[in-house]
Structure formats: C-alpha cells, structure tokens
PDB file of C-alpha atoms in Angstrom:
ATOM      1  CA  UNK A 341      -6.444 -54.623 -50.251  1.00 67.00           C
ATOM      2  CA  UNK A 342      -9.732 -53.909 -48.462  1.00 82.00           C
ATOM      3  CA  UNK A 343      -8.526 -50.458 -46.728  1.00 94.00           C
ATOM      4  CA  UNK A 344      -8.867 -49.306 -43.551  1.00 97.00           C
ATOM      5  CA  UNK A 345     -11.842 -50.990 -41.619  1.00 97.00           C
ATOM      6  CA  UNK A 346     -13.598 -49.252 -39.351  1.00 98.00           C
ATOM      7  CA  UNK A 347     -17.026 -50.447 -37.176  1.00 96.00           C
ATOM      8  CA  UNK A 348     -19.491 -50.106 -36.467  1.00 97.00           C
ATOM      9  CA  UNK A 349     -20.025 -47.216 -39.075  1.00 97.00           C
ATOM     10  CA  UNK A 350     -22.958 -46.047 -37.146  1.00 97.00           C
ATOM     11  CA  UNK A 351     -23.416 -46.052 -33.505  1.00 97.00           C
ATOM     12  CA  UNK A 352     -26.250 -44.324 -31.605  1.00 98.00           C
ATOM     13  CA  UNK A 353     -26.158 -44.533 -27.879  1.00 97.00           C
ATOM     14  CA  UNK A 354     -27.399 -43.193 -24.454  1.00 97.00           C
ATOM     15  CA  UNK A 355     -25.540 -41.089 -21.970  1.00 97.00           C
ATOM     16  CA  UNK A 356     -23.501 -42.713 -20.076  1.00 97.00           C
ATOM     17  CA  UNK A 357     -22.743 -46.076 -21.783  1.00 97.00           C
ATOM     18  CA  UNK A 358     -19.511 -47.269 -22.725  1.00 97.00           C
ATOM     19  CA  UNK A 359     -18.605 -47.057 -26.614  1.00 98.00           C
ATOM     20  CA  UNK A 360     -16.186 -49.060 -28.380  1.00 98.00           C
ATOM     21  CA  UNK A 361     -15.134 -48.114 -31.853  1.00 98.00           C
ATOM     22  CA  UNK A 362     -13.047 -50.639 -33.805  1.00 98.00           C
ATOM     23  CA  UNK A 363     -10.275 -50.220 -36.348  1.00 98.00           C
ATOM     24  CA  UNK A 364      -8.244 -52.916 -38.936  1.00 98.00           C
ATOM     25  CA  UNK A 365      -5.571 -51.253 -40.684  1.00 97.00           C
ATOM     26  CA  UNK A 366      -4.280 -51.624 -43.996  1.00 96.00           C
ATOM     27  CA  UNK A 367      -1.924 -54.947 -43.692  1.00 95.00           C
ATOM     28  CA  UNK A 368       1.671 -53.946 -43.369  1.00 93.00           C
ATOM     29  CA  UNK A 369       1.452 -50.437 -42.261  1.00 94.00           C
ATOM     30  CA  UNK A 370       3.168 -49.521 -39.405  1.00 91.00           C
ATOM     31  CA  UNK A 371       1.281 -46.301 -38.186  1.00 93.00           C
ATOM     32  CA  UNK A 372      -2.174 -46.276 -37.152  1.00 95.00           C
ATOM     33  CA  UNK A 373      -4.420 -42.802 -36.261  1.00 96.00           C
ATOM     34  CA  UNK A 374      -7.738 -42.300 -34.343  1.00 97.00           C
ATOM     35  CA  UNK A 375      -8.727 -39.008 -35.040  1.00 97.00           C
ATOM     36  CA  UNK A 376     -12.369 -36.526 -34.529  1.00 97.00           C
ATOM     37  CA  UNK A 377     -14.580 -34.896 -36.991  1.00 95.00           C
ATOM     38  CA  UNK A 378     -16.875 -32.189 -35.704  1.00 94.00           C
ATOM     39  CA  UNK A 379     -17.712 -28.818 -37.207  1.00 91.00           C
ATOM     40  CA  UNK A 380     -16.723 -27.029 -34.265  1.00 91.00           C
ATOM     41  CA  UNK A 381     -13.585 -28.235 -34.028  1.00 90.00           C
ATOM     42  CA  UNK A 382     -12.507 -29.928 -37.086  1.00 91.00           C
ATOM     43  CA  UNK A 383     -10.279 -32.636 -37.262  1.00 93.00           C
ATOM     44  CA  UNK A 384      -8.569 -33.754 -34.080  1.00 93.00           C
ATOM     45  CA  UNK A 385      -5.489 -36.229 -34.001  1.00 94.00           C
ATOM     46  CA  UNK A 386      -6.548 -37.479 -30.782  1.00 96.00           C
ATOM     47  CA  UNK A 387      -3.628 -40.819 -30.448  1.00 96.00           C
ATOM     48  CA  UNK A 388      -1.384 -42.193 -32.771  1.00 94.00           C
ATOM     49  CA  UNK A 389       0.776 -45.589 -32.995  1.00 94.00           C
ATOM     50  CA  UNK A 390       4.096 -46.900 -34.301  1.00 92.00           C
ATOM     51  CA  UNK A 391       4.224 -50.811 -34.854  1.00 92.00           C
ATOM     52  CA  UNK A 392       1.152 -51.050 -31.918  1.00 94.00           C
ATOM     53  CA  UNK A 393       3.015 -49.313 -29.723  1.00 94.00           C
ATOM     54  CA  UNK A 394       1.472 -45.269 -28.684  1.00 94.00           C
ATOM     55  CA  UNK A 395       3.250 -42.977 -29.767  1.00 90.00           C
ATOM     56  CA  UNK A 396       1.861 -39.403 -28.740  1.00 90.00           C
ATOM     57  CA  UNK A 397      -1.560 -39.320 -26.665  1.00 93.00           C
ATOM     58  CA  UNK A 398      -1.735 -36.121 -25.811  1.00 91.00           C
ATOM     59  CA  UNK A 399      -5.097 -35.194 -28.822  1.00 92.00           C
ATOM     60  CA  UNK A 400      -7.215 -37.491 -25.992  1.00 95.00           C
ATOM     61  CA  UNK A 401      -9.745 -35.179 -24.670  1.00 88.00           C
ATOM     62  CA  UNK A 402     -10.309 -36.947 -20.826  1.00 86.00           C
ATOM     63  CA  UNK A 403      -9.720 -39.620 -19.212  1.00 91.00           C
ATOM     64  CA  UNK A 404     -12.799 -40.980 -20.416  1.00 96.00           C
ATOM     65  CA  UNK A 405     -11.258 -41.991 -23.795  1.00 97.00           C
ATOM     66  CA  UNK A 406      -8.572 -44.897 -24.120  1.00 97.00           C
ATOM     67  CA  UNK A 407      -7.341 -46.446 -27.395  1.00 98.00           C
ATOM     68  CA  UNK A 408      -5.558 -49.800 -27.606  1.00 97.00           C
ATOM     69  CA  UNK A 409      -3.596 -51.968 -30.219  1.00 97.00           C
ATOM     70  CA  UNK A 410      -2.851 -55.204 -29.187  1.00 96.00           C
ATOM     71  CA  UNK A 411      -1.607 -56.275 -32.817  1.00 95.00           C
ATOM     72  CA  UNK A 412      -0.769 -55.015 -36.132  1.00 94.00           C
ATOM     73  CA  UNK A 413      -4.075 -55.924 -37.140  1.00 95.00           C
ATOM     74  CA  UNK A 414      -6.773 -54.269 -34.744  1.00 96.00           C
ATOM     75  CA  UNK A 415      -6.978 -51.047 -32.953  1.00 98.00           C
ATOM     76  CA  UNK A 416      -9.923 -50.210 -30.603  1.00 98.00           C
ATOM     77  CA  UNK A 417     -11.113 -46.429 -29.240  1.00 98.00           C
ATOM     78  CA  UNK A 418     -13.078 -46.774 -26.460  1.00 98.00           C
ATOM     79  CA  UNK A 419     -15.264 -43.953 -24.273  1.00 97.00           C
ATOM     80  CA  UNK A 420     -16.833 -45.030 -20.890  1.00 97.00           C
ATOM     81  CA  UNK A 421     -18.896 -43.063 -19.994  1.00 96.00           C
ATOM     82  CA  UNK A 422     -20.005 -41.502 -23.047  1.00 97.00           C
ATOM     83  CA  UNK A 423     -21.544 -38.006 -23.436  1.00 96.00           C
ATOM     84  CA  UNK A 424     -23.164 -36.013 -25.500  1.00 97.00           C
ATOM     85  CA  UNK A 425     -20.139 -33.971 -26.378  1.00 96.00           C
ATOM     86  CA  UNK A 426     -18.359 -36.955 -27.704  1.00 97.00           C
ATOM     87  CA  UNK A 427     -20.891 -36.872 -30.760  1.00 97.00           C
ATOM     88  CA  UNK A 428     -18.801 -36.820 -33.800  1.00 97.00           C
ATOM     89  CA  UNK A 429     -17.268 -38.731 -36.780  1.00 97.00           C
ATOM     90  CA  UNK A 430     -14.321 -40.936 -35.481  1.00 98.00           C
ATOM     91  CA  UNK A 431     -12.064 -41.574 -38.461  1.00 97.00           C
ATOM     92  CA  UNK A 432      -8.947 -44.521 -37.775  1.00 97.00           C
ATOM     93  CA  UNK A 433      -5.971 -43.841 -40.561  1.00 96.00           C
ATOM     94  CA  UNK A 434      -2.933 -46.301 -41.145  1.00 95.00           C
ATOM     95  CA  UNK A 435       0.516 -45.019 -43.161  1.00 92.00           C
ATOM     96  CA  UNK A 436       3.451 -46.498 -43.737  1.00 89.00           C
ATOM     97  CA  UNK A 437       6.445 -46.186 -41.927  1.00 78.00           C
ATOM     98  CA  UNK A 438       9.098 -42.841 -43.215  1.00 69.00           C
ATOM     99  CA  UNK A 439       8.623 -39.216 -43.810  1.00 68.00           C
ATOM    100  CA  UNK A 440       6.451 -37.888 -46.600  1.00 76.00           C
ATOM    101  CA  UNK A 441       3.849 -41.821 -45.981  1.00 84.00           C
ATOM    102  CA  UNK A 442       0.045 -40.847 -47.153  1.00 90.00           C
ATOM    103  CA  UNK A 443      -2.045 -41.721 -44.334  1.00 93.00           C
ATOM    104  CA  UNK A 444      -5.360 -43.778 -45.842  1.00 95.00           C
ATOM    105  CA  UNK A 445      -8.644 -43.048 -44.388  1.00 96.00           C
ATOM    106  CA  UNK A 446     -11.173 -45.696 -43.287  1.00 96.00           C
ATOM    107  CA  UNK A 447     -14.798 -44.012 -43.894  1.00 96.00           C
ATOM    108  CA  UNK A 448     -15.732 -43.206 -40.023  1.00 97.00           C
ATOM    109  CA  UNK A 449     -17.933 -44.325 -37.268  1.00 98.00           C
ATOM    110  CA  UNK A 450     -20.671 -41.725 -36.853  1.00 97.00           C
ATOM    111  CA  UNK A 451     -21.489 -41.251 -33.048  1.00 98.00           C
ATOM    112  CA  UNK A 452     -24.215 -39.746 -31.565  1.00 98.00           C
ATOM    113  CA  UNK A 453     -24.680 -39.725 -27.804  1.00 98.00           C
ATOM    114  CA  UNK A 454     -28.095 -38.828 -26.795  1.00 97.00           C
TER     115      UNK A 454
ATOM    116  CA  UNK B 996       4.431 -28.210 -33.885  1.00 69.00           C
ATOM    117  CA  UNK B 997       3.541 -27.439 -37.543  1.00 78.00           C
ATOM    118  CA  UNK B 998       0.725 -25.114 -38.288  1.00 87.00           C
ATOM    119  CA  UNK B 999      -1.629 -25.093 -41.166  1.00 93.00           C
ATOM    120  CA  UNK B1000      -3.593 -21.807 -42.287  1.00 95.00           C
ATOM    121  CA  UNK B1001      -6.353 -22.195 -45.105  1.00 96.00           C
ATOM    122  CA  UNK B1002      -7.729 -19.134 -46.623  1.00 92.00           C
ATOM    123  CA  UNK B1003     -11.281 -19.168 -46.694  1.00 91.00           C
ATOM    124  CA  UNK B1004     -13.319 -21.969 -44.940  1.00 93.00           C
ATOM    125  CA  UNK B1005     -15.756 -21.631 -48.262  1.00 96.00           C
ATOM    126  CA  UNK B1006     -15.467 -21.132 -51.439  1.00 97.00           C
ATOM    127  CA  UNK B1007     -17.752 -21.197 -53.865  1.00 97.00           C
ATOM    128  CA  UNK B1008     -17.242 -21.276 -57.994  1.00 97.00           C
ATOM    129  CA  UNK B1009     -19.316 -21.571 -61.395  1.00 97.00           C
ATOM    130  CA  UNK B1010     -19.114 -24.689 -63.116  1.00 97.00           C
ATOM    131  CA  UNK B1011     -16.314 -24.112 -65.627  1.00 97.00           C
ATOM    132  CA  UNK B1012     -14.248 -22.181 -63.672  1.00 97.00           C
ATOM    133  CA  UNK B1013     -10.824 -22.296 -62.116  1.00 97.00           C
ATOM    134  CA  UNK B1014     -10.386 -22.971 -58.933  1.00 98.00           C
ATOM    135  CA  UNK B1015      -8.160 -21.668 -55.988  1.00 98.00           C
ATOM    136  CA  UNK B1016      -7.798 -23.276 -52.880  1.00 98.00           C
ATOM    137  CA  UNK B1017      -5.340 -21.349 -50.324  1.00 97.00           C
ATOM    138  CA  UNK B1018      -2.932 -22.791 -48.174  1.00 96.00           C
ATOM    139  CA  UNK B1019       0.304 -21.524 -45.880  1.00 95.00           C
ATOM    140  CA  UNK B1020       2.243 -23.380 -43.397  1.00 92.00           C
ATOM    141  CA  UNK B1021       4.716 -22.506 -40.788  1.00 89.00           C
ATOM    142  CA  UNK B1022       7.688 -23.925 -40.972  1.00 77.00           C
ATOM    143  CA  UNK B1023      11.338 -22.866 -40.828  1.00 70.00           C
ATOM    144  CA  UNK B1024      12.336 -26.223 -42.524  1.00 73.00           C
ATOM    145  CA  UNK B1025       9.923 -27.164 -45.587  1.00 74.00           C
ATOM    146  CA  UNK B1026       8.299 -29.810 -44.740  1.00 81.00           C
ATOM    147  CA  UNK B1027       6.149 -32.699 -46.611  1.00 88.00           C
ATOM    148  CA  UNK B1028       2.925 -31.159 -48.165  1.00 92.00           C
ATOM    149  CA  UNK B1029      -0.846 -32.727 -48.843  1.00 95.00           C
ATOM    150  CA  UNK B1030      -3.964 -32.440 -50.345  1.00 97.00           C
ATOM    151  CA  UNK B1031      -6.854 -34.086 -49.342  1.00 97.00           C
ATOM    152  CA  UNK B1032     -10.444 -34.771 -50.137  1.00 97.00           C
ATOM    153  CA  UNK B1033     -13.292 -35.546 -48.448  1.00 96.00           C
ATOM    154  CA  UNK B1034     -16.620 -36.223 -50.136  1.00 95.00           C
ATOM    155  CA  UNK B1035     -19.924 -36.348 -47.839  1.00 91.00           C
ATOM    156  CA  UNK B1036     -20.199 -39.284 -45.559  1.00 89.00           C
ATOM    157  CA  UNK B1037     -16.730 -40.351 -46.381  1.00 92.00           C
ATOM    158  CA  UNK B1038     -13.683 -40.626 -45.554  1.00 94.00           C
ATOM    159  CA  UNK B1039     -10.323 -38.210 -46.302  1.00 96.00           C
ATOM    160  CA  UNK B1040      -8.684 -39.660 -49.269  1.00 95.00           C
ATOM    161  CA  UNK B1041      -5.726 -37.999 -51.001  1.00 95.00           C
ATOM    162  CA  UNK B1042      -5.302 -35.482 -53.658  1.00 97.00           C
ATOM    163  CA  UNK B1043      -1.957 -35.303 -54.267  1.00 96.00           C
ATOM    164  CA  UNK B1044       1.693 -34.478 -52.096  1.00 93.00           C
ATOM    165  CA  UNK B1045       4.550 -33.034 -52.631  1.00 92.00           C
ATOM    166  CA  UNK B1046       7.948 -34.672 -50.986  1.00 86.00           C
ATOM    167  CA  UNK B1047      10.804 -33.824 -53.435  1.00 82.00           C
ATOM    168  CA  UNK B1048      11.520 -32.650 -56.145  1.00 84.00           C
ATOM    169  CA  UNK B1049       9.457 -30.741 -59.400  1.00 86.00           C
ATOM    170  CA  UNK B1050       7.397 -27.979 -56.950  1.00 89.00           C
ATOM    171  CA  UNK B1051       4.562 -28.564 -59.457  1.00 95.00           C
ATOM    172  CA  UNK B1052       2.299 -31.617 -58.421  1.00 95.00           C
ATOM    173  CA  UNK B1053      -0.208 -33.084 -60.162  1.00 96.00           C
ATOM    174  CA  UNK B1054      -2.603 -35.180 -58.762  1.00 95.00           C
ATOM    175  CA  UNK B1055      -6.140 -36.697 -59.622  1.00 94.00           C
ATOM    176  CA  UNK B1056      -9.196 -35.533 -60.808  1.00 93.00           C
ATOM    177  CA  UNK B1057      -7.478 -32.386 -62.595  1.00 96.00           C
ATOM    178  CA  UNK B1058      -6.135 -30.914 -59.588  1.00 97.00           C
ATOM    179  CA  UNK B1059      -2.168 -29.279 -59.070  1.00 97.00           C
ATOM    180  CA  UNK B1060      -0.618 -27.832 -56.353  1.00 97.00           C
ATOM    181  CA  UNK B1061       2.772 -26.101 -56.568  1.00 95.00           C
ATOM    182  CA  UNK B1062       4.613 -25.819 -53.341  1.00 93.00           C
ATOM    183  CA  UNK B1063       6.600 -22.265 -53.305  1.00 93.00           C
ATOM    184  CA  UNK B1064       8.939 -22.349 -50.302  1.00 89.00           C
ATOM    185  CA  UNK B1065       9.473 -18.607 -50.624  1.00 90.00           C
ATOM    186  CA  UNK B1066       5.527 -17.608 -49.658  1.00 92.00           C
ATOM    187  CA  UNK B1067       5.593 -20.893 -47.313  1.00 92.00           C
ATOM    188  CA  UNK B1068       2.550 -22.092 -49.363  1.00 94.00           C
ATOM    189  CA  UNK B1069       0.942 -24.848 -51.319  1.00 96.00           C
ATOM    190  CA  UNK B1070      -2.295 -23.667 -53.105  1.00 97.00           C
ATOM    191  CA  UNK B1071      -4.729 -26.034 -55.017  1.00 98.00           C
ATOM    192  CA  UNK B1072      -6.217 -25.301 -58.396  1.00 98.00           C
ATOM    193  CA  UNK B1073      -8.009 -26.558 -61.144  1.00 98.00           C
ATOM    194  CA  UNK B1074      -8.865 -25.059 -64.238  1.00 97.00           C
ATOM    195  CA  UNK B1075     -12.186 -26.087 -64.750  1.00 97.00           C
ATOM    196  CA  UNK B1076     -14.570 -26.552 -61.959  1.00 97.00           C
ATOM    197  CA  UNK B1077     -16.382 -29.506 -62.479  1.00 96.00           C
ATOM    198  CA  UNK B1078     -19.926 -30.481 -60.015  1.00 96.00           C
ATOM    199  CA  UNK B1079     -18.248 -33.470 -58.691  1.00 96.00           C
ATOM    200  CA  UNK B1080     -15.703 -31.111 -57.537  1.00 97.00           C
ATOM    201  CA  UNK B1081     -18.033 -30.008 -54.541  1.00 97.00           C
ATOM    202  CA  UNK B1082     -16.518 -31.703 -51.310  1.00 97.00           C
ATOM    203  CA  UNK B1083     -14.511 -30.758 -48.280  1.00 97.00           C
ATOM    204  CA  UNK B1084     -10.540 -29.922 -48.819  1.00 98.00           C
ATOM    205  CA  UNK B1085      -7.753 -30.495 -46.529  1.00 97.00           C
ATOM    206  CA  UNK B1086      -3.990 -29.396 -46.845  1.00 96.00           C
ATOM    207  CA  UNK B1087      -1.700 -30.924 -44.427  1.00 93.00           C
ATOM    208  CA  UNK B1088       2.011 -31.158 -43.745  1.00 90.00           C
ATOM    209  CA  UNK B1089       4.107 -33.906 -42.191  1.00 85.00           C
ATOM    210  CA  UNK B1090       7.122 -32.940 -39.772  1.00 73.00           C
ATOM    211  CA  UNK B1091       9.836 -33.763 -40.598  1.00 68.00           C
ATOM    212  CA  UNK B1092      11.396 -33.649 -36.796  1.00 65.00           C
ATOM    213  CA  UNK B1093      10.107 -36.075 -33.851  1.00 57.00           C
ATOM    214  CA  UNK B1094       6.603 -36.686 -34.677  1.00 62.00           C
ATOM    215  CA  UNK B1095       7.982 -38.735 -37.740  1.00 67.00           C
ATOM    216  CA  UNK B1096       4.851 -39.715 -39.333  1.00 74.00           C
ATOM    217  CA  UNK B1097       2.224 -37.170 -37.821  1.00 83.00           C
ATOM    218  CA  UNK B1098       0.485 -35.222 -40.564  1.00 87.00           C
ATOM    219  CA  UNK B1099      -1.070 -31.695 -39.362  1.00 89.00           C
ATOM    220  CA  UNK B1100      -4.220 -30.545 -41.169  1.00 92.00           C
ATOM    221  CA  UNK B1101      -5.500 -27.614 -42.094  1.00 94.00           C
ATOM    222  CA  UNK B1102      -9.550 -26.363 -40.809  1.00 94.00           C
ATOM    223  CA  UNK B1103     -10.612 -27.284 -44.334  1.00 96.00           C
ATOM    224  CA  UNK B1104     -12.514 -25.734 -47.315  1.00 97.00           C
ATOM    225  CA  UNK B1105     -15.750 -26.135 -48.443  1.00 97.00           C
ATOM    226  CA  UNK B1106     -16.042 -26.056 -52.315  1.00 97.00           C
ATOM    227  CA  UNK B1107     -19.086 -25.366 -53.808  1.00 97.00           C
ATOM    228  CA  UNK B1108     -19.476 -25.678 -57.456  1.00 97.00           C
ATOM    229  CA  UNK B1109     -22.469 -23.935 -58.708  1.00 95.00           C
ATOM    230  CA  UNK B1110     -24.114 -25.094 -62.220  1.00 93.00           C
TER     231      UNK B1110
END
C-alpha cells in the first residue's frame, strides 16, 4: 500500500483565499484524522471520522475551517478565508477500526498564509 | 479526556549514550500506550505500543518502552544513542472509553544526538 496521501504537500497562499487540503487514506481503514502542527501549539486533533461519518469536531478552531468525507477513499480540509494564523503543517492520519489501532501518518501539507 | 505529560521538551545526548525519554499519563484505567517518531519534514510514524500483555516493548530502531502502571508512565530508552536518532518524539495514549479510536499526544521531545 501507498500510505496515507496527502496534497498538495506545499501550499503558499494570500490572505484571504480559500484553501483546500486533500487526504486518501490507507484502503480499508475505517478512521481518518486531520490534525495541526505548529510550534506554539503542537499537535492539534482538530476532526476525526468513523467509516466517513464525523465523529468529534470540536479540535476545529472557527468556523472558517470545515472537513468533509464523502467516501472511504477521500477526505478534504478546507479554510475560507484563510489567515495568517492558519500557517502550519496539516497532517491527515487513517487507523483501523478497535482499541489499541496505530494511526499512520501521511507526510503533511505545509501552509503558509501570507 | 486523557492527558499526556512529557518531561523535558529537549533533550540532548552524546553519541553512544543511553537515552531517556519521559512520559506520564493520567488515567484511572490504563489505557493503550505509543511511541512515535517524527523525522524533519515528515510525517509521525510509530515507534512502538503497548496494548497487552509483557510491560516491556520493543520496537524499532533499538528503542523499548516499559509501561509501569504503578508510576502511570511509559518512558523510552535506548542504550546507545545513535545520530540518526535526532528527531522529534511523541508518546500518546488511546482511550479506552467513548472516543474509541482517538489517540492523545504528548507536546513532544526534541532529541539531539551530539557526535
């Protein structure tokens, strides 16, 4: 298996402009995780999913941020509008289903928001 | 919610030798217990876990953990420090209760392995 997926793995954009980040899990898991990487903060859970549907929401930071997955093969994290704050690594993580599942990594998308 | 406490946000060792990675939880029911890396630019990959069973884990790369229920920790070591050791580390526990495959990390520790 490929992994986790994640694009674009870089993304630089202005202020203001709506970002989409994009996820493929590893096939057959049934949890998926969007979390945030900064040094400030560390890592963030911000939403996670059980077979596409989500499960706990409550790591989003505004209203700004929305995460979908319309299929067991595709998640998407999207900000609009995008600020500077929301600079960070965004990491996506799939497990399987039961207690004690690793959770594999996909390498990031690095945002910057100018 | 579980919580995750790691000693020392750096650490920093001679090539050679051992190294000690600290981490407590809170938790009145032991929960699942992991070790991750993270190398620069990349992602979190893991270490090693503990579930059931022996309380000594080994995992890759050299590295054990040995859960002890009684201090609510789950420290990392290696006996010999090695350069490609230097990376970020994450410990992390998994409830056991409603947020069924959650996983709670840690701030992380910066290992630095000096030649």
């Amino acid at each position: 298996d490929a992994g986790v997926i994640q694009s674009p793995r870089h993304e630089v954009t202005e202020m203001g402009q709506e970002v989409t980040l994009r996820c493929k899990p590893i096939s057959g898991h049934d949890y998926l995780f969007w979390y945030r990487q900064t040094m400030m903060r560390g890592l963030e859970l911000l939403i996670y999913f059980n077979n596409n549907v989500p499960i706990d929401d409550s790591g989003m930071p505004e209203d700004r941020f929305s995460a979908k997955m319309p299929n067991a093969s595709f998640s998407t994290l999207k900000i609009q509008p995008s600020e500077p704050r929301d600079s960070a690594v965004y990491f996506c993580a799939s497990s399987l289903q039961g207690y004690g599942e690793t959770q594999y990594f996909g390498p990031g998308t690095r945002l910057l928001v100018l | 919610a579980q919580s995750v406490t790691q000693l020392g946000s750096h650490v920093s060792v001679s090539e050679g030798a051992l190294v000690l990675l600290r981490c407590n939880y809170s938790s009145s029911v032991p929960p699942y217990l992991f070790w991750y890396v993270q190398y620069p630019n990349q992602g979190l990959q893991l270490l090693l876990k503990y579930t059931t069973g022996a309380t000594l884990v080994k995992g890759i790369n050299g590295f054990e953990a040995e859960f002890k229920k009684s201090e609510t920790s789950f420290h990392l070591t290696k006996p010999s420090a090695h350069m490609s050791d230097a990376a970020e580390y994450f410990c992390a526990v998994s409830d056991r209760g409603s947020t069924l495959g959650r996983l709670y990390f840690g701030r992380g520790t910066q290992l630095t392995v000096w030649p």
